[in-house]
Tab-separated table of N, CA and C in Angstrom:
chain	number	residue	atom	x	y	z
D	1	UNK	N	91.402	107.496	91.277
D	1	UNK	CA	91.561	107.814	92.862
D	1	UNK	C	92.183	106.440	93.269
D	2	UNK	N	91.722	105.301	92.956
D	2	UNK	CA	92.135	104.225	93.386
D	2	UNK	C	93.593	103.713	92.922
D	3	UNK	N	93.884	104.416	91.710
D	3	UNK	CA	95.299	103.938	91.260
D	3	UNK	C	96.266	104.810	91.967
D	4	UNK	N	95.826	106.093	92.324
D	4	UNK	CA	96.966	106.866	93.138
D	4	UNK	C	97.074	106.446	94.489
D	5	UNK	N	96.293	105.875	94.980
D	5	UNK	CA	96.338	105.294	96.414
D	5	UNK	C	97.061	103.838	96.268
D	6	UNK	N	97.001	103.210	95.323
D	6	UNK	CA	97.715	101.870	95.018
D	6	UNK	C	99.046	102.218	94.765
D	7	UNK	N	99.140	103.363	93.995
D	7	UNK	CA	100.629	103.733	93.505
D	7	UNK	C	101.448	104.271	94.795
D	8	UNK	N	100.727	104.949	95.824
D	8	UNK	CA	101.157	105.444	97.140
D	8	UNK	C	101.564	104.176	97.841
D	9	UNK	N	100.878	103.098	97.826
D	9	UNK	CA	100.901	101.973	98.707
D	9	UNK	C	101.965	101.217	97.982
D	10	UNK	N	102.187	101.027	96.873
D	10	UNK	CA	103.130	100.421	96.141
D	10	UNK	C	104.700	101.149	96.468
D	11	UNK	N	104.382	102.276	96.559
D	11	UNK	CA	105.786	103.046	96.985
D	11	UNK	C	106.209	102.699	98.425
D	12	UNK	N	105.246	102.944	99.208
D	12	UNK	CA	105.240	102.718	100.675
D	12	UNK	C	106.067	101.242	100.848
D	13	UNK	N	105.339	100.438	100.090
D	13	UNK	CA	105.836	98.927	100.500
D	13	UNK	C	106.918	98.659	99.792
D	14	UNK	N	107.472	99.227	98.812
D	14	UNK	CA	108.975	99.123	97.976
D	14	UNK	C	109.877	99.633	98.884
D	15	UNK	N	109.613	100.876	99.529
D	15	UNK	CA	110.560	101.150	100.284
D	15	UNK	C	110.801	100.946	101.810
D	16	UNK	N	109.489	100.113	102.233
D	16	UNK	CA	109.667	99.817	103.509
D	16	UNK	C	110.095	98.092	103.638
D	17	UNK	N	110.047	97.654	102.481
D	17	UNK	CA	110.210	96.153	102.501
D	17	UNK	C	111.654	95.621	103.141
D	18	UNK	N	112.856	96.327	102.948
D	18	UNK	CA	114.002	96.000	103.420
D	18	UNK	C	114.286	95.885	104.887
D	19	UNK	N	113.094	96.855	105.628
D	19	UNK	CA	113.115	96.891	107.005
D	19	UNK	C	111.922	95.995	107.618
D	20	UNK	N	110.867	95.841	106.650
D	20	UNK	CA	109.744	95.141	107.214
D	20	UNK	C	109.880	93.739	107.382
D	21	UNK	N	110.277	93.036	106.197
D	21	UNK	CA	110.501	91.717	105.974
D	21	UNK	C	111.444	91.022	107.088
D	22	UNK	N	112.533	91.555	107.409
D	22	UNK	CA	113.480	90.868	108.470
D	22	UNK	C	112.665	91.092	109.979
D	23	UNK	N	112.252	92.373	110.044
D	23	UNK	CA	111.371	92.420	111.435
D	23	UNK	C	110.147	91.442	111.504
D	24	UNK	N	109.207	91.574	110.561
D	24	UNK	CA	108.071	90.438	110.471
D	24	UNK	C	108.507	88.873	110.246
D	25	UNK	N	109.307	88.693	109.715
D	25	UNK	CA	109.805	87.105	109.582
D	25	UNK	C	110.966	86.869	109.965
D	26	UNK	N	111.846	87.506	110.372
D	26	UNK	CA	113.216	87.259	110.985
D	26	UNK	C	114.417	87.563	109.759
D	27	UNK	N	115.689	87.310	110.151
D	27	UNK	CA	116.579	87.941	109.145
D	27	UNK	C	116.785	86.672	108.200
D	28	UNK	N	116.352	85.469	108.582
D	28	UNK	CA	116.372	84.355	107.364
D	28	UNK	C	115.776	84.878	106.065
D	29	UNK	N	114.700	85.642	106.308
D	29	UNK	CA	113.903	86.023	105.048
D	29	UNK	C	114.308	87.320	104.437
D	30	UNK	N	115.389	87.918	104.840
D	30	UNK	CA	115.716	89.375	104.518
D	30	UNK	C	115.895	89.425	102.988
D	31	UNK	N	116.401	88.332	102.242
D	31	UNK	CA	116.737	88.415	101.084
D	31	UNK	C	115.379	88.719	100.077
D	32	UNK	N	114.132	88.270	100.648
D	32	UNK	CA	113.121	88.287	99.899
D	32	UNK	C	112.432	89.755	99.934
D	33	UNK	N	113.078	90.755	100.553
D	33	UNK	CA	112.611	91.930	100.296
D	33	UNK	C	112.599	92.386	98.918
D	34	UNK	N	113.326	92.220	98.207
D	34	UNK	CA	113.521	92.528	96.795
D	34	UNK	C	112.087	91.973	96.031
D	35	UNK	N	111.877	90.710	96.360
D	35	UNK	CA	110.826	90.117	95.662
D	35	UNK	C	109.575	91.070	95.939
D	36	UNK	N	109.508	91.274	97.315
D	36	UNK	CA	108.188	92.197	97.788
D	36	UNK	C	108.242	93.628	97.003
D	37	UNK	N	109.629	94.115	96.915
D	37	UNK	CA	109.543	95.306	96.248
D	37	UNK	C	109.074	95.395	94.905
D	38	UNK	N	109.413	94.479	94.184
D	38	UNK	CA	109.055	94.185	92.696
D	38	UNK	C	107.656	93.871	92.822
D	39	UNK	N	107.123	93.012	93.452
D	39	UNK	CA	105.797	92.731	93.468
D	39	UNK	C	104.814	94.026	93.739
D	40	UNK	N	105.367	94.882	94.761
D	40	UNK	CA	104.495	96.019	95.092
D	40	UNK	C	104.269	96.917	93.765
D	41	UNK	N	105.110	96.741	92.720
D	41	UNK	CA	104.921	97.592	91.676
D	41	UNK	C	103.492	97.091	90.785
D	42	UNK	N	102.909	95.871	91.159
D	42	UNK	CA	101.741	95.362	90.412
D	42	UNK	C	100.494	95.921	91.053
D	43	UNK	N	100.478	96.498	92.181
D	43	UNK	CA	99.253	97.199	92.815
D	43	UNK	C	98.550	98.245	92.039
D	44	UNK	N	99.354	99.190	91.438
D	44	UNK	CA	98.447	100.016	90.598
D	44	UNK	C	97.700	99.212	89.472
D	45	UNK	N	98.466	98.287	88.967
D	45	UNK	CA	97.799	97.759	87.823
D	45	UNK	C	96.636	96.757	88.398
D	46	UNK	N	96.748	96.416	89.357
D	46	UNK	CA	95.444	95.354	90.146
D	46	UNK	C	94.591	96.244	90.377
D	47	UNK	N	94.684	97.664	90.956
D	47	UNK	CA	93.654	98.645	91.255
D	47	UNK	C	92.779	99.149	89.916
D	48	UNK	N	93.616	99.204	88.859
D	48	UNK	CA	93.028	99.563	87.702
D	48	UNK	C	92.377	98.330	86.997
D	49	UNK	N	92.672	97.219	87.493
D	49	UNK	CA	91.858	96.180	86.875
D	49	UNK	C	90.672	95.981	87.609
D	50	UNK	N	90.620	95.918	88.800
D	50	UNK	CA	89.533	95.916	89.483
D	50	UNK	C	88.316	97.225	89.070
D	51	UNK	N	88.732	98.111	89.033
D	51	UNK	CA	87.909	99.322	88.302
D	51	UNK	C	87.422	98.869	87.115
D	52	UNK	N	88.423	98.557	86.007
D	52	UNK	CA	87.937	98.139	84.758
D	52	UNK	C	86.847	97.000	84.843
D	53	UNK	N	87.272	96.213	85.723
D	53	UNK	CA	86.328	94.950	85.703
D	53	UNK	C	84.916	95.473	86.255
D	54	UNK	N	84.598	96.275	87.187
D	54	UNK	CA	83.233	96.762	87.355
D	54	UNK	C	82.694	97.526	86.077
D	55	UNK	N	83.438	98.353	85.330
D	55	UNK	CA	82.888	99.032	84.243
D	55	UNK	C	82.570	97.929	83.219
D	56	UNK	N	83.200	97.069	83.048
D	56	UNK	CA	83.043	95.977	81.721
D	56	UNK	C	81.802	95.392	82.057
D	57	UNK	N	81.588	95.006	83.503
D	57	UNK	CA	80.488	94.226	83.954
D	57	UNK	C	79.189	95.082	83.975
D	58	UNK	N	79.360	96.224	84.256
D	58	UNK	CA	78.215	97.302	83.957
D	58	UNK	C	78.048	97.539	82.549
D	59	UNK	N	78.839	97.359	81.675
D	59	UNK	CA	78.560	97.731	80.261
D	59	UNK	C	78.328	96.235	79.445
D	60	UNK	N	77.873	95.275	80.269
D	60	UNK	CA	77.943	93.753	79.523
D	60	UNK	C	79.013	93.236	78.744
D	61	UNK	N	80.202	93.515	79.104
D	61	UNK	CA	81.285	93.214	78.214
D	61	UNK	C	82.065	92.129	79.083
D	62	UNK	N	81.601	91.148	79.706
D	62	UNK	CA	82.187	90.149	80.440
D	62	UNK	C	83.269	89.236	79.661
D	63	UNK	N	82.993	89.120	78.614
D	63	UNK	CA	83.762	88.468	77.606
D	63	UNK	C	85.214	89.017	77.198
D	64	UNK	N	85.139	90.217	77.362
D	64	UNK	CA	86.149	91.024	77.038
D	64	UNK	C	87.169	90.956	78.396
D	65	UNK	N	86.626	90.797	79.439
D	65	UNK	CA	87.211	90.782	80.744
D	65	UNK	C	88.132	89.626	80.808
D	66	UNK	N	87.021	88.238	80.489
D	66	UNK	CA	87.498	86.988	80.486
D	66	UNK	C	88.699	86.724	79.465
D	67	UNK	N	88.707	87.341	78.382
D	67	UNK	CA	89.751	87.518	77.413
D	67	UNK	C	90.894	88.062	77.833
D	68	UNK	N	90.943	89.299	78.516
D	68	UNK	CA	92.202	89.792	78.964
D	68	UNK	C	92.673	89.184	80.187
D	69	UNK	N	91.851	88.658	81.102
D	69	UNK	CA	92.375	87.627	82.230
D	69	UNK	C	93.126	86.731	81.810
D	70	UNK	N	92.507	85.714	80.478
D	70	UNK	CA	93.194	84.683	80.030
D	70	UNK	C	94.583	84.852	79.555
D	71	UNK	N	94.750	86.189	78.773
D	71	UNK	CA	95.763	86.471	78.201
D	71	UNK	C	96.763	86.773	79.289
D	72	UNK	N	96.461	87.485	80.575
D	72	UNK	CA	97.250	87.804	81.350
D	72	UNK	C	97.730	86.546	82.160
D	73	UNK	N	96.860	85.468	82.403
D	73	UNK	CA	97.338	84.145	82.986
D	73	UNK	C	98.493	83.312	81.978
D	74	UNK	N	97.983	83.355	80.762
D	74	UNK	CA	98.791	82.478	79.614
D	74	UNK	C	100.230	83.331	79.803
D	75	UNK	N	100.212	84.842	79.689
D	75	UNK	CA	101.558	85.416	79.540
D	75	UNK	C	102.340	85.253	80.788
D	76	UNK	N	101.569	85.000	81.935
D	76	UNK	CA	102.272	84.958	83.334
D	76	UNK	C	102.760	83.807	83.584
D	77	UNK	N	102.261	82.562	82.802
D	77	UNK	CA	103.132	81.114	82.925
D	77	UNK	C	104.204	81.242	81.677
D	78	UNK	N	103.936	81.869	80.781
D	78	UNK	CA	105.225	81.658	79.937
D	78	UNK	C	106.257	82.533	80.241
D	79	UNK	N	106.002	83.600	80.883
D	79	UNK	CA	107.040	84.624	81.458
D	79	UNK	C	107.682	83.720	82.609
D	80	UNK	N	107.096	83.183	83.285
D	80	UNK	CA	107.750	82.458	84.527
D	80	UNK	C	108.304	81.275	83.859
D	81	UNK	N	108.107	80.643	83.004
D	81	UNK	CA	108.926	79.622	82.539
D	81	UNK	C	110.201	80.142	82.019
D	82	UNK	N	110.336	81.274	81.550
D	82	UNK	CA	111.413	81.924	80.947
D	82	UNK	C	112.154	82.413	81.994
D	83	UNK	N	111.775	83.295	82.757
D	83	UNK	CA	112.187	84.128	83.865
D	83	UNK	C	112.718	83.377	85.309
D	84	UNK	N	111.931	82.477	85.783
D	84	UNK	CA	112.390	81.664	87.171
D	84	UNK	C	113.737	81.016	86.866
D	85	UNK	N	114.141	80.286	85.727
D	85	UNK	CA	115.374	79.742	85.868
D	85	UNK	C	116.535	80.610	85.697
D	86	UNK	N	116.452	81.820	85.019
D	86	UNK	CA	117.288	82.723	85.188
D	86	UNK	C	117.461	83.699	86.391
D	87	UNK	N	116.291	84.168	86.986
D	87	UNK	CA	116.379	84.982	88.243
D	87	UNK	C	115.618	84.475	89.338
D	88	UNK	N	114.987	83.388	89.361
D	88	UNK	CA	114.574	82.890	90.542
D	88	UNK	C	113.231	83.662	91.112
D	89	UNK	N	113.134	83.940	92.142
D	89	UNK	CA	112.095	84.687	92.799
D	89	UNK	C	111.794	86.030	92.052
D	90	UNK	N	113.080	86.746	92.002
D	90	UNK	CA	112.966	87.923	91.436
D	90	UNK	C	112.269	88.147	90.079
D	91	UNK	N	112.676	86.971	89.233
D	91	UNK	CA	112.104	86.880	87.874
D	91	UNK	C	110.747	86.402	87.945
D	92	UNK	N	110.204	85.848	88.924
D	92	UNK	CA	108.804	85.533	89.184
D	92	UNK	C	107.740	86.732	89.222
D	93	UNK	N	108.557	87.477	90.109
D	93	UNK	CA	107.973	88.670	90.893
D	93	UNK	C	107.701	89.656	89.426
D	94	UNK	N	108.813	89.705	88.668
D	94	UNK	CA	108.697	90.741	87.376
D	94	UNK	C	107.751	90.114	86.566
D	95	UNK	N	107.910	88.781	86.435
D	95	UNK	CA	106.665	88.229	85.385
D	95	UNK	C	105.154	88.567	86.021
D	96	UNK	N	105.190	88.392	86.889
D	96	UNK	CA	103.663	88.954	87.702
D	96	UNK	C	103.481	90.541	87.329
D	97	UNK	N	104.372	91.236	87.587
D	97	UNK	CA	104.165	92.678	87.213
D	97	UNK	C	103.661	92.880	85.945
D	98	UNK	N	104.508	92.142	84.871
D	98	UNK	CA	104.356	92.541	83.364
D	98	UNK	C	102.937	91.744	82.930
D	99	UNK	N	102.568	90.884	83.737
D	99	UNK	CA	101.324	90.113	83.399
D	99	UNK	C	100.111	91.006	83.708
D	100	UNK	N	100.248	91.472	85.065
D	100	UNK	CA	99.443	92.519	85.463
D	100	UNK	C	98.931	93.738	84.716
D	101	UNK	N	100.196	94.153	84.116
D	101	UNK	CA	100.182	95.501	83.386
D	101	UNK	C	99.485	95.065	82.210
D	102	UNK	N	99.848	94.126	81.425
D	102	UNK	CA	99.103	93.654	80.122
D	102	UNK	C	97.870	93.269	80.221
D	103	UNK	N	97.312	92.402	81.345
D	103	UNK	CA	95.992	92.042	81.460
D	103	UNK	C	95.166	93.160	81.818
D	104	UNK	N	95.713	94.388	82.728
D	104	UNK	CA	94.761	95.239	83.176
D	104	UNK	C	94.917	96.765	82.559
D	105	UNK	N	96.107	96.948	81.877
D	105	UNK	CA	96.128	98.296	81.536
D	105	UNK	C	96.461	98.210	79.793
D	106	UNK	N	96.962	97.532	79.180
D	106	UNK	CA	97.413	97.199	77.653
D	106	UNK	C	96.364	96.511	77.269
């Protein structure tokens, strides 16, 4: 259920970003709407990660949770080192989505 709500929020956020960012922060920040739209894609993976974390804690498997979180963190740093010089903020947002996908779903 949480993943479906997060997916709906992600879709809404991605669709509304081009209008929301200039309205909330001014036209100088309009270019950041693409970054927000990409980052919204990580919401379902974050929701799944929160649910998985509760399950793993209840099952006494906190070490597995720690391991997957560390893998996600290391992957995020490595992807950022590669993607930011090429694509700037869009690359950082994409790296974040991939690392959340890896740490929380794969």
